[in-house]
RNA sequence: GAGGAUGUAGCUCAGUCGGUAGAGCAACGGACUUUUAAUCCGUAGGUCUCGGGUUCGAGCCCCGACAUCCUCACCA
């Protein structure tokens, strides 16, 4: 039995019901503003649903098939050649018995006949509800349906006269009332702010959004599969750091009460994963959230998902092969081919990706010899950079970021960076000014960053110190991580390490031009209610 | 942090020169048993983001605030 009486659900419905219809005299919309009137009408129907003996908030509903699977049973419909085109009477059909559940997204009332489209996360299908076919009880219940309600149905899968695959309903189940009005049925939500704040509505009503986020899941799952297939193990490092290291970024700060110490949300996974290399976990990765207290734009969100992988006895070339494999497999996992659409154009992910050196690309895009410090400085001045007192590598890199990176449509591995801007990277044998590092650029975006990891504790300590000298004192990231250096003193195997920005990779693999399209709940200022 | 754009009904959007606030969808009432953006008739729905100012009169002009978007800055 349903222990529900109207009073459980009736907040304060100003209208009254006679003969099941709202009487104009006591119209709940009377004097109410638009939104309130819409909700009042829905609450009134909710009350009637309870009166009819149904729980407006539903309960467990077993045995229903995903709509996508139901649609695939179309070929089970048998048609007997008894149709009569002249009278419009459809031919006799026999289809499989179906139980489905979903949200009402379209409704067309046609006298003693209602067509409803319900949707679940696998698809959408039409329902046929005829007054004479479903009986009085079901028909009364159907009068209480609004767009957005969740219902279940039992019926037979057949086709209408126009050939539309349809569940001819025999019994209705009420699963959940929607008190709020959904967006316009064909325009959906277009206000980007509403789409982000009310992602639940965006997922239901904006074309392609649900598919995009499911595809994100496929990509992440594929990455785990690829790594696991290569015998990498996944671990979980701490997200609360007393020293936020492994990258240069401003951290979020917080505080632990019992220990009474300041803490930082992690800005990278690197330093703890390398400690695990020391500890003998020879192939290790973490796929998790990092936090950087910096600006927000179409390519940056304050919290984002990072993959970092470390492989003992590898180097940055092993990481290049792995990066390519991870991306190619991810594309396959989403059911796509190597040439992916991107805006008006496309990106060709056919391996092998281009591999070019930093110097090569510098020369190519600036026409200046990267080894000619004076010429590079002159170019920097021309662009408008302040070069006074700066290390030539820093100047060169500023020019590289300004003039080269945007041009790298890629995918292209940029190899062999100036050592002085890579404090965690091993130097090339015999060429201490070059670091064994690559970054993968696609559409001007840095998607991956990898090193042959520096495992010389003395050099690491020196580079930390040198880095500190150039940092502002209040910059909390600029702290020597003594424990990390101590770990290196116990011997970290030569290794390759890789970081991939998952959100950016998902952008590229889902043709999404902003990072907020691939993050379910991007950071927004809190909304003020009331 | 700087500059620009936007903010009107639940949703999507018009709103001319400063002169009574508009449409579609959704809602409510009515007709309709093969519709599919159903159709048709009728009704109702507004703190024009918020606060000041100018004006006889402001959705519109001016100032400020708030939010979002874009560009730039920041970002190993």
Coordinates of C-alpha atoms (C1' of nucleotides) in Angstrom, one line a residue:
Chain A
X1 CA 0.0 0.0 0.0
X2 CA 1.0 3.6 -0.5
X3 CA 1.1 5.4 2.8
X4 CA 0.7 8.6 1.1
X5 CA -2.1 11.0 1.5
X6 CA -2.4 14.3 -0.3
X7 CA -1.4 16.2 2.8
X8 CA 2.1 14.7 2.6
X9 CA 2.8 16.4 -0.6
X10 CA 0.5 19.4 -0.6
X11 CA 2.7 22.3 0.5
X12 CA 0.0 24.9 0.1
X13 CA -1.8 24.5 -3.1
X14 CA -4.2 27.3 -3.4
X15 CA -6.4 25.8 -6.1
X16 CA -9.1 23.2 -5.5
X17 CA -10.0 20.2 -7.5
X18 CA -13.4 19.3 -8.8
X19 CA -14.0 16.5 -11.1
X20 CA -10.2 16.1 -11.4
X21 CA -9.8 19.5 -13.0
X22 CA -8.5 22.8 -11.8
X23 CA -11.3 25.2 -11.4
X24 CA -10.6 28.6 -12.9
X25 CA -12.1 30.4 -9.9
X26 CA -9.5 29.0 -7.5
X27 CA -6.7 28.8 -10.1
X28 CA -3.4 28.4 -8.3
X29 CA -1.9 30.7 -10.9
X30 CA -4.1 33.5 -9.7
X31 CA -1.8 36.2 -8.5
X32 CA 1.3 34.0 -8.5
X33 CA 4.3 34.8 -10.5
X34 CA 5.2 32.6 -13.5
X35 CA 7.6 30.2 -11.8
X36 CA 5.4 29.7 -8.8
X37 CA 2.4 29.1 -11.0
X38 CA 4.3 26.4 -12.9
X39 CA 5.4 24.7 -9.8
X40 CA 1.9 25.0 -8.2
X41 CA 0.5 23.1 -11.2
X42 CA 3.0 20.4 -10.8
X43 CA 2.4 20.1 -7.1
X44 CA -1.3 19.8 -7.8
X45 CA -0.6 16.9 -10.1
X46 CA 1.7 15.4 -7.5
X47 CA -1.2 15.5 -5.1
X48 CA -3.4 13.7 -7.6
X49 CA -0.8 11.0 -8.2
X50 CA -0.8 10.3 -4.5
X51 CA -4.6 10.3 -4.5
X52 CA -4.5 7.7 -7.2
X53 CA -2.5 5.5 -4.9
X54 CA 1.0 6.0 -6.4
X55 CA 4.1 7.2 -4.7
X56 CA 5.1 10.4 -6.5
X57 CA 8.7 9.7 -5.5
X58 CA 8.6 6.1 -6.8
X59 CA 10.6 3.1 -5.6
X60 CA 12.8 0.3 -6.9
X61 CA 11.8 -0.7 -10.4
X62 CA 13.2 -4.0 -11.6
X63 CA 13.5 -5.7 -14.9
X64 CA 13.5 -2.7 -17.3
X65 CA 15.8 -2.8 -20.3
X66 CA 18.0 0.1 -21.5
X67 CA 16.2 2.0 -24.2
X68 CA 19.1 1.5 -26.5
X69 CA 18.7 -2.3 -26.2
X70 CA 14.9 -2.0 -26.6
X71 CA 15.4 -0.2 -29.9
X72 CA 17.7 -3.0 -31.0
X73 CA 14.8 -5.5 -30.7
X74 CA 13.0 -3.8 -33.6
X75 CA 13.6 -6.9 -35.9
X76 CA 11.5 -9.0 -33.5
X77 CA 8.3 -7.3 -34.6
X78 CA 6.2 -9.6 -36.7
X79 CA 3.8 -8.1 -39.2
X80 CA 0.8 -10.0 -40.5
X81 CA -0.4 -8.9 -43.9
X82 CA -3.8 -7.8 -42.8
X83 CA -3.3 -4.1 -43.1
X84 CA -5.6 -1.9 -44.9
X85 CA -4.1 1.2 -46.4
X86 CA -7.4 2.5 -47.5
X87 CA -8.9 2.8 -44.0
X88 CA -5.6 3.7 -42.5
X89 CA -5.9 0.8 -40.1
X90 CA -2.4 -0.4 -39.4
X91 CA -1.5 -4.0 -40.1
X92 CA -1.6 -6.5 -37.3
X93 CA 1.7 -6.6 -35.4
X94 CA 3.2 -8.7 -32.7
X95 CA 6.2 -7.4 -30.9
X96 CA 8.2 -8.4 -27.8
X97 CA 7.0 -7.5 -24.3
X98 CA 9.0 -4.5 -23.0
X99 CA 9.6 -2.9 -19.7
X100 CA 11.3 0.5 -19.9
X101 CA 12.0 3.5 -17.6
X102 CA 12.9 7.0 -18.5
X103 CA 12.3 10.7 -18.3
X104 CA 9.5 12.4 -20.2
X105 CA 11.1 14.7 -22.7
X106 CA 8.2 15.2 -25.2
X107 CA 4.5 14.8 -24.8
X108 CA 1.7 15.1 -27.5
X109 CA -1.8 14.8 -26.3
X110 CA -4.3 14.0 -28.9
X111 CA -7.7 13.5 -27.3
X112 CA -8.0 10.0 -26.0
X113 CA -4.5 9.3 -27.1
X114 CA -1.1 10.5 -25.7
X115 CA 2.3 10.2 -27.4
X116 CA 5.2 10.5 -25.0
X117 CA 8.9 10.4 -25.7
X118 CA 11.0 9.0 -22.8
X119 CA 14.7 9.1 -22.6
X120 CA 17.3 7.3 -20.6
X121 CA 21.1 7.4 -20.9
X122 CA 21.1 5.0 -23.8
X123 CA 18.4 6.5 -26.0
X124 CA 14.9 7.8 -26.5
X125 CA 11.7 6.0 -27.5
X126 CA 8.1 6.9 -28.2
X127 CA 5.2 5.6 -26.0
X128 CA 1.7 5.2 -27.2
X129 CA -0.9 5.6 -24.5
X130 CA -4.5 5.0 -25.7
X131 CA -7.4 5.6 -23.3
X132 CA -9.2 2.4 -24.4
X133 CA -6.0 0.4 -24.4
X134 CA -4.6 1.2 -21.0
X135 CA -7.8 1.4 -19.0
X136 CA -9.2 4.1 -16.7
X137 CA -6.6 3.8 -13.9
X138 CA -3.6 4.2 -16.1
X139 CA -5.3 6.9 -18.1
X140 CA -6.0 9.0 -14.9
X141 CA -2.3 8.6 -14.0
X142 CA -1.2 9.7 -17.4
X143 CA -3.2 13.0 -16.9
X144 CA -0.8 13.8 -14.1
X145 CA 2.4 13.6 -16.2
X146 CA 4.6 16.6 -16.8
X147 CA 7.7 17.1 -18.9
X148 CA 10.6 16.0 -16.8
X149 CA 8.8 13.3 -14.8
X150 CA 10.3 9.8 -14.5
X151 CA 8.0 7.0 -15.4
X152 CA 8.2 3.2 -16.1
X153 CA 6.1 1.3 -18.6
X154 CA 5.1 -2.2 -19.5
X155 CA 4.0 -2.7 -23.1
X156 CA 4.6 -4.2 -26.5
X157 CA 7.2 -3.0 -28.9
X158 CA 5.6 -2.2 -32.3
X159 CA 5.5 0.4 -35.0
X160 CA 3.0 3.2 -35.5
X161 CA 1.3 3.8 -38.8
X162 CA 4.1 6.2 -39.7
X163 CA 6.7 3.5 -38.9
X164 CA 8.0 5.0 -35.6
X165 CA 9.3 2.4 -33.2
X166 CA 6.9 2.7 -30.2
X167 CA 6.1 1.0 -27.0
X168 CA 2.3 0.5 -26.9
X169 CA 1.7 0.9 -23.2
X170 CA -0.3 -1.6 -21.2
X171 CA 0.7 -0.4 -17.7
X172 CA 2.2 2.8 -16.3
X173 CA 4.4 3.1 -13.2
X174 CA 5.1 6.5 -11.6
X175 CA 8.8 6.8 -10.6
X176 CA 9.5 10.5 -9.7
X177 CA 7.8 13.8 -10.0
X178 CA 9.7 16.8 -11.4
X179 CA 8.6 20.0 -9.6
X180 CA 10.7 22.3 -11.7
X181 CA 10.0 23.0 -15.3
X182 CA 12.6 21.7 -17.8
X183 CA 14.2 24.1 -20.4
X184 CA 12.4 24.6 -23.7
X185 CA 12.2 21.3 -25.4
X186 CA 14.2 22.0 -28.5
X187 CA 16.4 24.9 -27.5
X188 CA 17.6 23.3 -24.3
X189 CA 19.9 25.4 -22.2
X190 CA 22.2 27.8 -24.0
X191 CA 23.3 30.2 -21.3
X192 CA 26.8 28.9 -20.5
X193 CA 26.5 29.9 -16.9
X194 CA 23.3 27.9 -16.4
X195 CA 24.8 25.0 -18.3
X196 CA 27.7 24.8 -15.8
X197 CA 25.8 25.6 -12.6
X198 CA 22.9 23.2 -13.5
X199 CA 25.0 20.5 -15.2
X200 CA 22.2 18.0 -14.4
X201 CA 19.9 19.9 -16.8
X202 CA 22.7 20.3 -19.3
X203 CA 23.3 16.5 -19.3
X204 CA 19.6 15.9 -20.0
X205 CA 18.8 18.6 -22.4
X206 CA 21.9 19.7 -24.3
X207 CA 22.7 17.7 -27.4
X208 CA 25.9 15.7 -27.0
X209 CA 26.8 16.6 -23.4
X210 CA 26.0 13.2 -21.8
X211 CA 27.9 11.5 -24.7
X212 CA 30.9 13.8 -24.1
X213 CA 31.2 13.0 -20.5
X214 CA 30.7 9.2 -21.0
X215 CA 33.4 9.5 -23.6
X216 CA 35.6 11.1 -21.0
X217 CA 35.1 8.0 -18.8
X218 CA 36.0 5.7 -21.7
X219 CA 39.2 7.7 -22.2
X220 CA 40.2 7.5 -18.6
X221 CA 39.4 3.8 -18.4
X222 CA 41.4 3.1 -21.6
X223 CA 44.4 4.9 -20.1
X224 CA 44.2 2.6 -17.0
X225 CA 43.9 -0.4 -19.2
X226 CA 46.9 0.6 -21.4
X227 CA 49.1 1.2 -18.3
X228 CA 47.9 -1.9 -16.5
X229 CA 48.6 -3.9 -19.7
X230 CA 52.2 -2.7 -19.5
X231 CA 52.4 -3.8 -15.8
X232 CA 52.2 -0.3 -14.4
X233 CA 50.5 -0.1 -11.0
X234 CA 48.2 2.6 -9.8
X235 CA 48.8 4.3 -6.4
X236 CA 47.3 7.1 -4.4
X237 CA 49.6 9.7 -3.1
X238 CA 48.7 12.4 -0.6
X239 CA 46.7 15.4 -1.8
X240 CA 47.6 17.4 1.4
X241 CA 51.2 18.4 1.1
X242 CA 53.4 20.3 3.6
X243 CA 55.5 21.3 0.7
X244 CA 53.7 21.8 -2.6
X245 CA 56.4 20.7 -5.1
X246 CA 56.9 19.1 -8.4
X247 CA 55.8 22.1 -10.5
X248 CA 55.8 25.8 -10.4
X249 CA 52.4 27.0 -9.4
X250 CA 50.7 28.8 -6.6
X251 CA 49.1 26.3 -4.3
X252 CA 45.8 26.5 -2.4
X253 CA 46.5 26.7 1.3
X254 CA 44.7 25.1 4.2
X255 CA 45.3 24.1 7.8
X256 CA 45.1 21.0 9.9
X257 CA 43.6 21.7 13.3
X258 CA 44.9 18.8 15.4
X259 CA 48.5 19.1 14.1
X260 CA 48.1 22.9 13.9
X261 CA 50.2 23.1 10.7
X262 CA 49.6 24.8 7.4
X263 CA 49.0 22.5 4.5
X264 CA 48.9 22.9 0.7
X265 CA 46.7 21.1 -1.8
X266 CA 49.1 19.3 -4.2
X267 CA 50.1 21.0 -7.4
X268 CA 51.7 17.9 -8.9
X269 CA 52.1 14.2 -8.2
X270 CA 55.8 13.9 -9.1
X271 CA 57.8 14.0 -5.9
X272 CA 55.8 11.3 -4.1
X273 CA 55.8 9.0 -7.1
X274 CA 59.5 9.2 -7.4
X275 CA 59.9 8.3 -3.8
X276 CA 58.0 5.2 -4.7
X277 CA 60.5 4.5 -7.5
X278 CA 63.1 4.6 -4.8
X279 CA 60.9 2.2 -2.8
X280 CA 61.0 -0.3 -5.6
X281 CA 57.6 0.2 -7.3
X282 CA 59.3 0.1 -10.6
X283 CA 56.3 1.0 -12.8
X284 CA 54.0 3.3 -11.0
X285 CA 51.3 5.9 -11.9
X286 CA 48.7 8.1 -10.4
X287 CA 45.7 9.5 -12.1
X288 CA 44.2 12.2 -9.9
X289 CA 43.3 15.7 -9.2
X290 CA 45.8 18.5 -8.7
X291 CA 45.0 22.1 -7.6
X292 CA 46.6 25.3 -8.8
X293 CA 45.5 28.7 -7.4
X294 CA 45.7 30.5 -10.7
X295 CA 43.6 32.2 -13.3
X296 CA 40.7 30.6 -15.1
X297 CA 40.4 30.6 -18.9
X298 CA 39.3 28.2 -21.6
X299 CA 42.4 26.0 -21.0
X300 CA 42.7 26.2 -17.2
X301 CA 40.5 25.2 -14.3
X302 CA 41.8 25.5 -10.7
X303 CA 41.4 21.8 -10.2
X304 CA 42.2 19.4 -13.0
X305 CA 43.1 15.8 -13.6
X306 CA 46.7 14.8 -14.1
X307 CA 48.2 11.5 -15.1
X308 CA 51.8 10.9 -14.0
X309 CA 53.7 7.8 -14.9
X310 CA 57.2 6.6 -13.8
X311 CA 59.1 3.7 -15.3
X312 CA 62.3 2.5 -13.7
X313 CA 65.2 1.9 -16.2
X314 CA 63.4 3.9 -18.9
X315 CA 64.1 7.4 -20.2
X316 CA 62.2 10.2 -22.0
X317 CA 62.2 8.2 -25.2
X318 CA 60.4 5.3 -23.5
X319 CA 57.9 7.9 -22.3
X320 CA 57.4 9.2 -25.9
X321 CA 56.4 5.7 -27.1
X322 CA 54.1 5.3 -24.1
X323 CA 52.5 8.6 -24.7
X324 CA 51.7 7.7 -28.3
X325 CA 50.3 4.4 -27.2
X326 CA 48.1 5.8 -24.5
X327 CA 46.6 8.4 -26.9
X328 CA 46.1 6.0 -29.8
X329 CA 44.5 3.4 -27.5
X330 CA 42.2 6.1 -26.0
X331 CA 41.0 7.2 -29.4
X332 CA 40.3 3.6 -30.3
X333 CA 38.4 3.2 -27.0
X334 CA 36.1 6.0 -28.0
X335 CA 35.3 4.2 -31.2
X336 CA 37.0 6.9 -33.3
X337 CA 39.6 6.8 -36.1
X338 CA 43.0 8.6 -36.0
X339 CA 41.7 11.6 -37.8
X340 CA 39.6 13.5 -35.3
X341 CA 37.5 16.6 -36.0
X342 CA 38.6 19.8 -34.3
X343 CA 36.6 22.9 -34.9
X344 CA 36.5 23.6 -38.6
X345 CA 39.4 21.3 -39.2
X346 CA 40.8 18.1 -37.9
X347 CA 43.8 16.6 -36.1
X348 CA 45.6 13.6 -37.4
X349 CA 46.7 11.3 -34.6
X350 CA 48.2 8.7 -36.9
X351 CA 51.4 7.4 -35.3
X352 CA 54.2 8.1 -35.1
X353 CA 53.8 11.7 -34.0
X354 CA 56.3 14.2 -35.3
X355 CA 59.5 14.5 -33.2
X356 CA 61.4 17.7 -33.4
X357 CA 64.0 19.4 -31.2
X358 CA 63.3 22.6 -29.3
X359 CA 66.2 24.3 -31.2
X360 CA 65.0 23.1 -34.5
X361 CA 61.5 24.5 -33.9
X362 CA 62.9 27.7 -32.6
X363 CA 64.8 28.3 -35.7
X364 CA 61.9 27.2 -37.9
X365 CA 59.4 29.6 -36.4
X366 CA 61.6 32.6 -35.6
X367 CA 64.3 32.4 -38.2
X368 CA 66.8 33.1 -35.4
X369 CA 69.7 30.8 -34.3
X370 CA 68.7 29.7 -30.8
X371 CA 72.4 29.5 -30.0
X372 CA 73.0 33.1 -30.8
X373 CA 72.2 34.7 -27.4
X374 CA 72.5 38.2 -28.7
X375 CA 70.2 37.6 -31.7
X376 CA 67.6 35.9 -29.4
X377 CA 67.7 38.8 -26.9
X378 CA 67.3 41.3 -29.8
X379 CA 64.2 39.4 -30.9
X380 CA 62.9 39.3 -27.4
X381 CA 63.3 43.1 -27.1
X382 CA 61.5 43.5 -30.4
X383 CA 58.6 41.5 -29.1
X384 CA 58.5 43.7 -26.1
X385 CA 60.1 41.5 -23.4
X386 CA 62.3 42.9 -20.7
X387 CA 65.6 41.0 -21.0
X388 CA 67.7 42.9 -18.4
X389 CA 69.5 40.6 -16.0
X390 CA 67.8 37.4 -17.3
X391 CA 69.5 34.1 -18.1
X392 CA 69.7 33.6 -21.9
X393 CA 67.8 30.3 -21.6
X394 CA 64.9 32.2 -19.8
X395 CA 64.8 34.8 -22.6
X396 CA 64.9 32.1 -25.2
X397 CA 62.1 30.2 -23.6
X398 CA 60.0 33.3 -23.3
X399 CA 60.4 33.8 -27.1
X400 CA 59.6 30.1 -27.6
X401 CA 56.4 30.3 -25.7
X402 CA 55.4 33.5 -27.5
X403 CA 56.4 32.7 -31.0
X404 CA 56.5 28.9 -31.3
X405 CA 54.0 27.1 -29.1
X406 CA 50.9 28.6 -30.6
X407 CA 52.0 27.4 -34.0
X408 CA 52.5 23.8 -33.0
X409 CA 49.3 22.2 -34.3
X410 CA 50.9 18.8 -33.9
X411 CA 50.7 16.3 -32.5
X412 CA 54.4 17.1 -32.2
X413 CA 56.9 16.0 -29.5
X414 CA 59.2 19.0 -28.7
X415 CA 62.4 17.5 -27.5
X416 CA 65.6 18.6 -25.7
X417 CA 64.8 21.7 -23.6
X418 CA 67.4 24.1 -22.3
X419 CA 68.6 22.5 -19.0
X420 CA 68.3 25.7 -17.0
X421 CA 64.5 25.7 -17.1
X422 CA 64.3 22.0 -16.1
X423 CA 65.2 21.5 -12.5
X424 CA 64.0 17.9 -12.2
X425 CA 65.4 16.6 -15.4
X426 CA 68.5 14.7 -16.2
X427 CA 71.0 16.3 -18.6
X428 CA 72.0 14.8 -21.9
X429 CA 75.2 12.8 -21.7
X430 CA 78.1 15.1 -22.7
X431 CA 75.8 18.1 -23.2
X432 CA 74.9 19.5 -19.8
X433 CA 73.1 22.5 -21.3
X434 CA 70.4 20.2 -22.8
X435 CA 67.8 18.5 -20.7
X436 CA 66.2 15.2 -21.7
X437 CA 62.7 16.4 -21.7
X438 CA 59.9 16.6 -24.2
X439 CA 56.5 18.2 -24.3
X440 CA 53.8 17.1 -26.6
X441 CA 52.0 19.9 -28.3
X442 CA 48.6 19.6 -30.0
X443 CA 46.7 22.7 -31.3
X444 CA 49.1 24.9 -29.4
X445 CA 48.3 23.2 -26.2
X446 CA 50.8 21.5 -23.9
X447 CA 49.2 18.1 -23.4
X448 CA 52.1 16.0 -22.1
X449 CA 55.5 16.7 -20.4
X450 CA 58.1 14.1 -19.8
X451 CA 61.7 13.7 -18.6
X452 CA 64.5 11.4 -18.2
X453 CA 64.3 11.8 -14.4
X454 CA 67.1 13.5 -12.5
X455 CA 68.3 11.0 -9.9
X456 CA 71.6 12.7 -8.8
X457 CA 70.8 13.9 -5.3
X458 CA 73.6 16.4 -5.2
X459 CA 72.6 18.0 -8.5
X460 CA 69.0 17.9 -7.4
X461 CA 69.8 19.8 -4.2
X462 CA 71.8 22.3 -6.1
X463 CA 69.0 22.9 -8.6
X464 CA 66.4 23.3 -5.9
X465 CA 68.7 25.8 -4.2
X466 CA 69.3 27.7 -7.5
X467 CA 65.6 27.8 -8.2
X468 CA 64.9 29.2 -4.7
X469 CA 67.3 32.0 -5.3
X470 CA 65.1 33.2 -8.1
X471 CA 61.8 33.0 -6.3
X472 CA 59.9 35.5 -4.2
X473 CA 60.1 34.7 -0.5
X474 CA 56.3 34.5 0.0
X475 CA 56.0 32.0 -2.8
X476 CA 55.2 28.9 -0.9
X477 CA 56.2 26.6 -3.7
X478 CA 59.8 27.7 -3.4
X479 CA 60.7 25.4 -0.6
X480 CA 63.5 22.9 -0.5
X481 CA 62.1 19.4 -0.2
X482 CA 64.8 17.8 2.0
X483 CA 63.0 14.5 2.3
X484 CA 62.9 14.2 -1.5
X485 CA 66.6 14.8 -1.7
X486 CA 67.1 12.3 1.1
X487 CA 65.1 9.7 -0.9
X488 CA 67.4 10.3 -3.9
X489 CA 70.4 9.7 -1.7
X490 CA 69.1 6.2 -1.2
X491 CA 69.2 5.6 -4.9
X492 CA 66.4 6.2 -7.4
X493 CA 66.8 4.0 -10.5
X494 CA 67.3 5.8 -13.8
X495 CA 63.8 6.4 -15.0
X496 CA 61.5 8.0 -17.5
X497 CA 58.6 10.1 -16.1
X498 CA 55.5 11.4 -17.9
X499 CA 52.7 13.8 -17.1
X500 CA 49.5 14.1 -19.2
X501 CA 46.9 16.7 -18.7
X502 CA 43.8 14.5 -18.9
X503 CA 41.3 17.4 -19.3
X504 CA 43.2 18.8 -22.3
X505 CA 43.5 15.3 -23.8
X506 CA 39.7 14.8 -23.4
X507 CA 39.1 18.2 -25.0
X508 CA 41.1 17.1 -28.1
X509 CA 39.4 13.7 -28.3
X510 CA 35.9 15.2 -27.9
X511 CA 36.3 18.3 -30.1
X512 CA 35.7 20.5 -27.1
X513 CA 37.1 24.0 -27.4
X514 CA 37.0 24.9 -23.7
X515 CA 38.1 22.9 -20.7
X516 CA 34.8 23.6 -18.9
X517 CA 33.1 21.5 -21.5
X518 CA 34.9 18.4 -20.2
X519 CA 34.8 19.1 -16.5
X520 CA 31.5 18.2 -15.0
X521 CA 31.5 20.9 -12.3
X522 CA 34.0 23.6 -13.2
X523 CA 34.7 26.2 -10.5
X524 CA 32.2 29.1 -10.4
X525 CA 31.6 31.8 -8.0
X526 CA 29.0 30.7 -5.5
X527 CA 25.5 31.6 -6.5
X528 CA 23.5 33.9 -4.2
X529 CA 20.1 32.6 -3.4
X530 CA 17.2 34.7 -2.3
Chain B
rG1 C1' 44.3 42.2 -12.3
rA2 C1' 42.9 45.1 -17.4
rG3 C1' 39.7 45.8 -21.5
rG4 C1' 35.2 44.3 -24.1
rA5 C1' 30.3 41.9 -24.4
rU6 C1' 26.0 40.0 -22.1
rG7 C1' 22.0 40.0 -18.1
rU8 C1' 14.0 41.2 -20.2
rA9 C1' 8.4 35.4 -18.3
rG10 C1' 10.4 28.6 -16.0
rC11 C1' 13.5 28.1 -21.0
rU12 C1' 15.0 30.4 -25.9
rC13 C1' 14.9 35.3 -27.5
rA14 C1' 12.7 40.3 -29.7
rG15 C1' 12.0 45.2 -27.8
rU16 C1' 12.8 50.9 -33.2
rC17 C1' 13.8 57.8 -31.4
rG18 C1' 13.3 57.7 -24.0
rG19 C1' 6.4 57.5 -24.2
rU20 C1' 1.1 51.5 -21.4
rA21 C1' 6.3 44.9 -21.7
rG22 C1' 6.4 41.2 -26.7
rA23 C1' 6.9 36.2 -29.3
rG24 C1' 7.8 30.8 -29.4
rC25 C1' 8.1 26.7 -26.1
rA26 C1' 6.4 25.4 -21.2
rA27 C1' 1.6 26.2 -18.0
rC28 C1' -3.9 26.5 -17.4
rG29 C1' -9.2 25.7 -19.9
rG30 C1' -11.4 23.5 -24.4
rA31 C1' -11.5 20.1 -29.3
rC32 C1' -9.0 15.8 -31.3
rU33 C1' -7.5 7.5 -31.0
rU34 C1' -1.4 6.9 -35.2
rU35 C1' 1.1 11.9 -33.3
rU36 C1' 6.3 12.9 -33.6
rA37 C1' 9.0 20.5 -32.9
rA38 C1' 1.3 17.6 -33.5
rU39 C1' -2.5 21.1 -34.8
rC40 C1' -6.5 24.5 -33.6
rC41 C1' -9.4 28.1 -30.1
rG42 C1' -9.0 30.7 -25.5
rU43 C1' -6.6 32.2 -20.6
rA44 C1' -2.9 33.5 -17.4
rG45 C1' 2.2 34.4 -16.4
rG46 C1' 7.2 40.3 -15.5
rU47 C1' 11.3 43.3 -8.9
rC48 C1' 13.3 44.3 -17.4
rU49 C1' 20.2 41.3 -12.5
rC50 C1' 20.7 44.9 -8.1
rG51 C1' 21.5 50.1 -6.3
rG52 C1' 21.8 55.2 -7.4
rG53 C1' 21.2 59.4 -11.0
rU54 C1' 19.2 62.4 -15.3
rU55 C1' 14.1 63.2 -17.1
rC56 C1' 7.3 65.2 -17.0
rG57 C1' 8.4 60.0 -18.1
rA58 C1' 13.9 54.9 -18.2
rG59 C1' 14.1 47.9 -20.3
rC60 C1' 16.5 51.9 -23.4
rC61 C1' 20.7 57.5 -21.3
rC62 C1' 24.6 58.2 -17.1
rC63 C1' 27.4 56.2 -12.5
rG64 C1' 28.3 52.1 -9.3
rA65 C1' 27.8 46.9 -7.8
rC66 C1' 27.1 41.6 -8.9
rA67 C1' 27.4 37.3 -12.2
rU68 C1' 28.8 34.9 -16.7
rC69 C1' 31.4 34.8 -21.4
rC70 C1' 35.6 36.5 -24.6
rU71 C1' 40.5 38.7 -25.1
rC72 C1' 44.9 39.8 -22.5
rA73 C1' 47.8 39.3 -18.0
rC74 C1' 49.2 35.2 -14.5
rC75 C1' 50.4 29.9 -15.5
rA76 C1' 58.1 25.1 -15.7

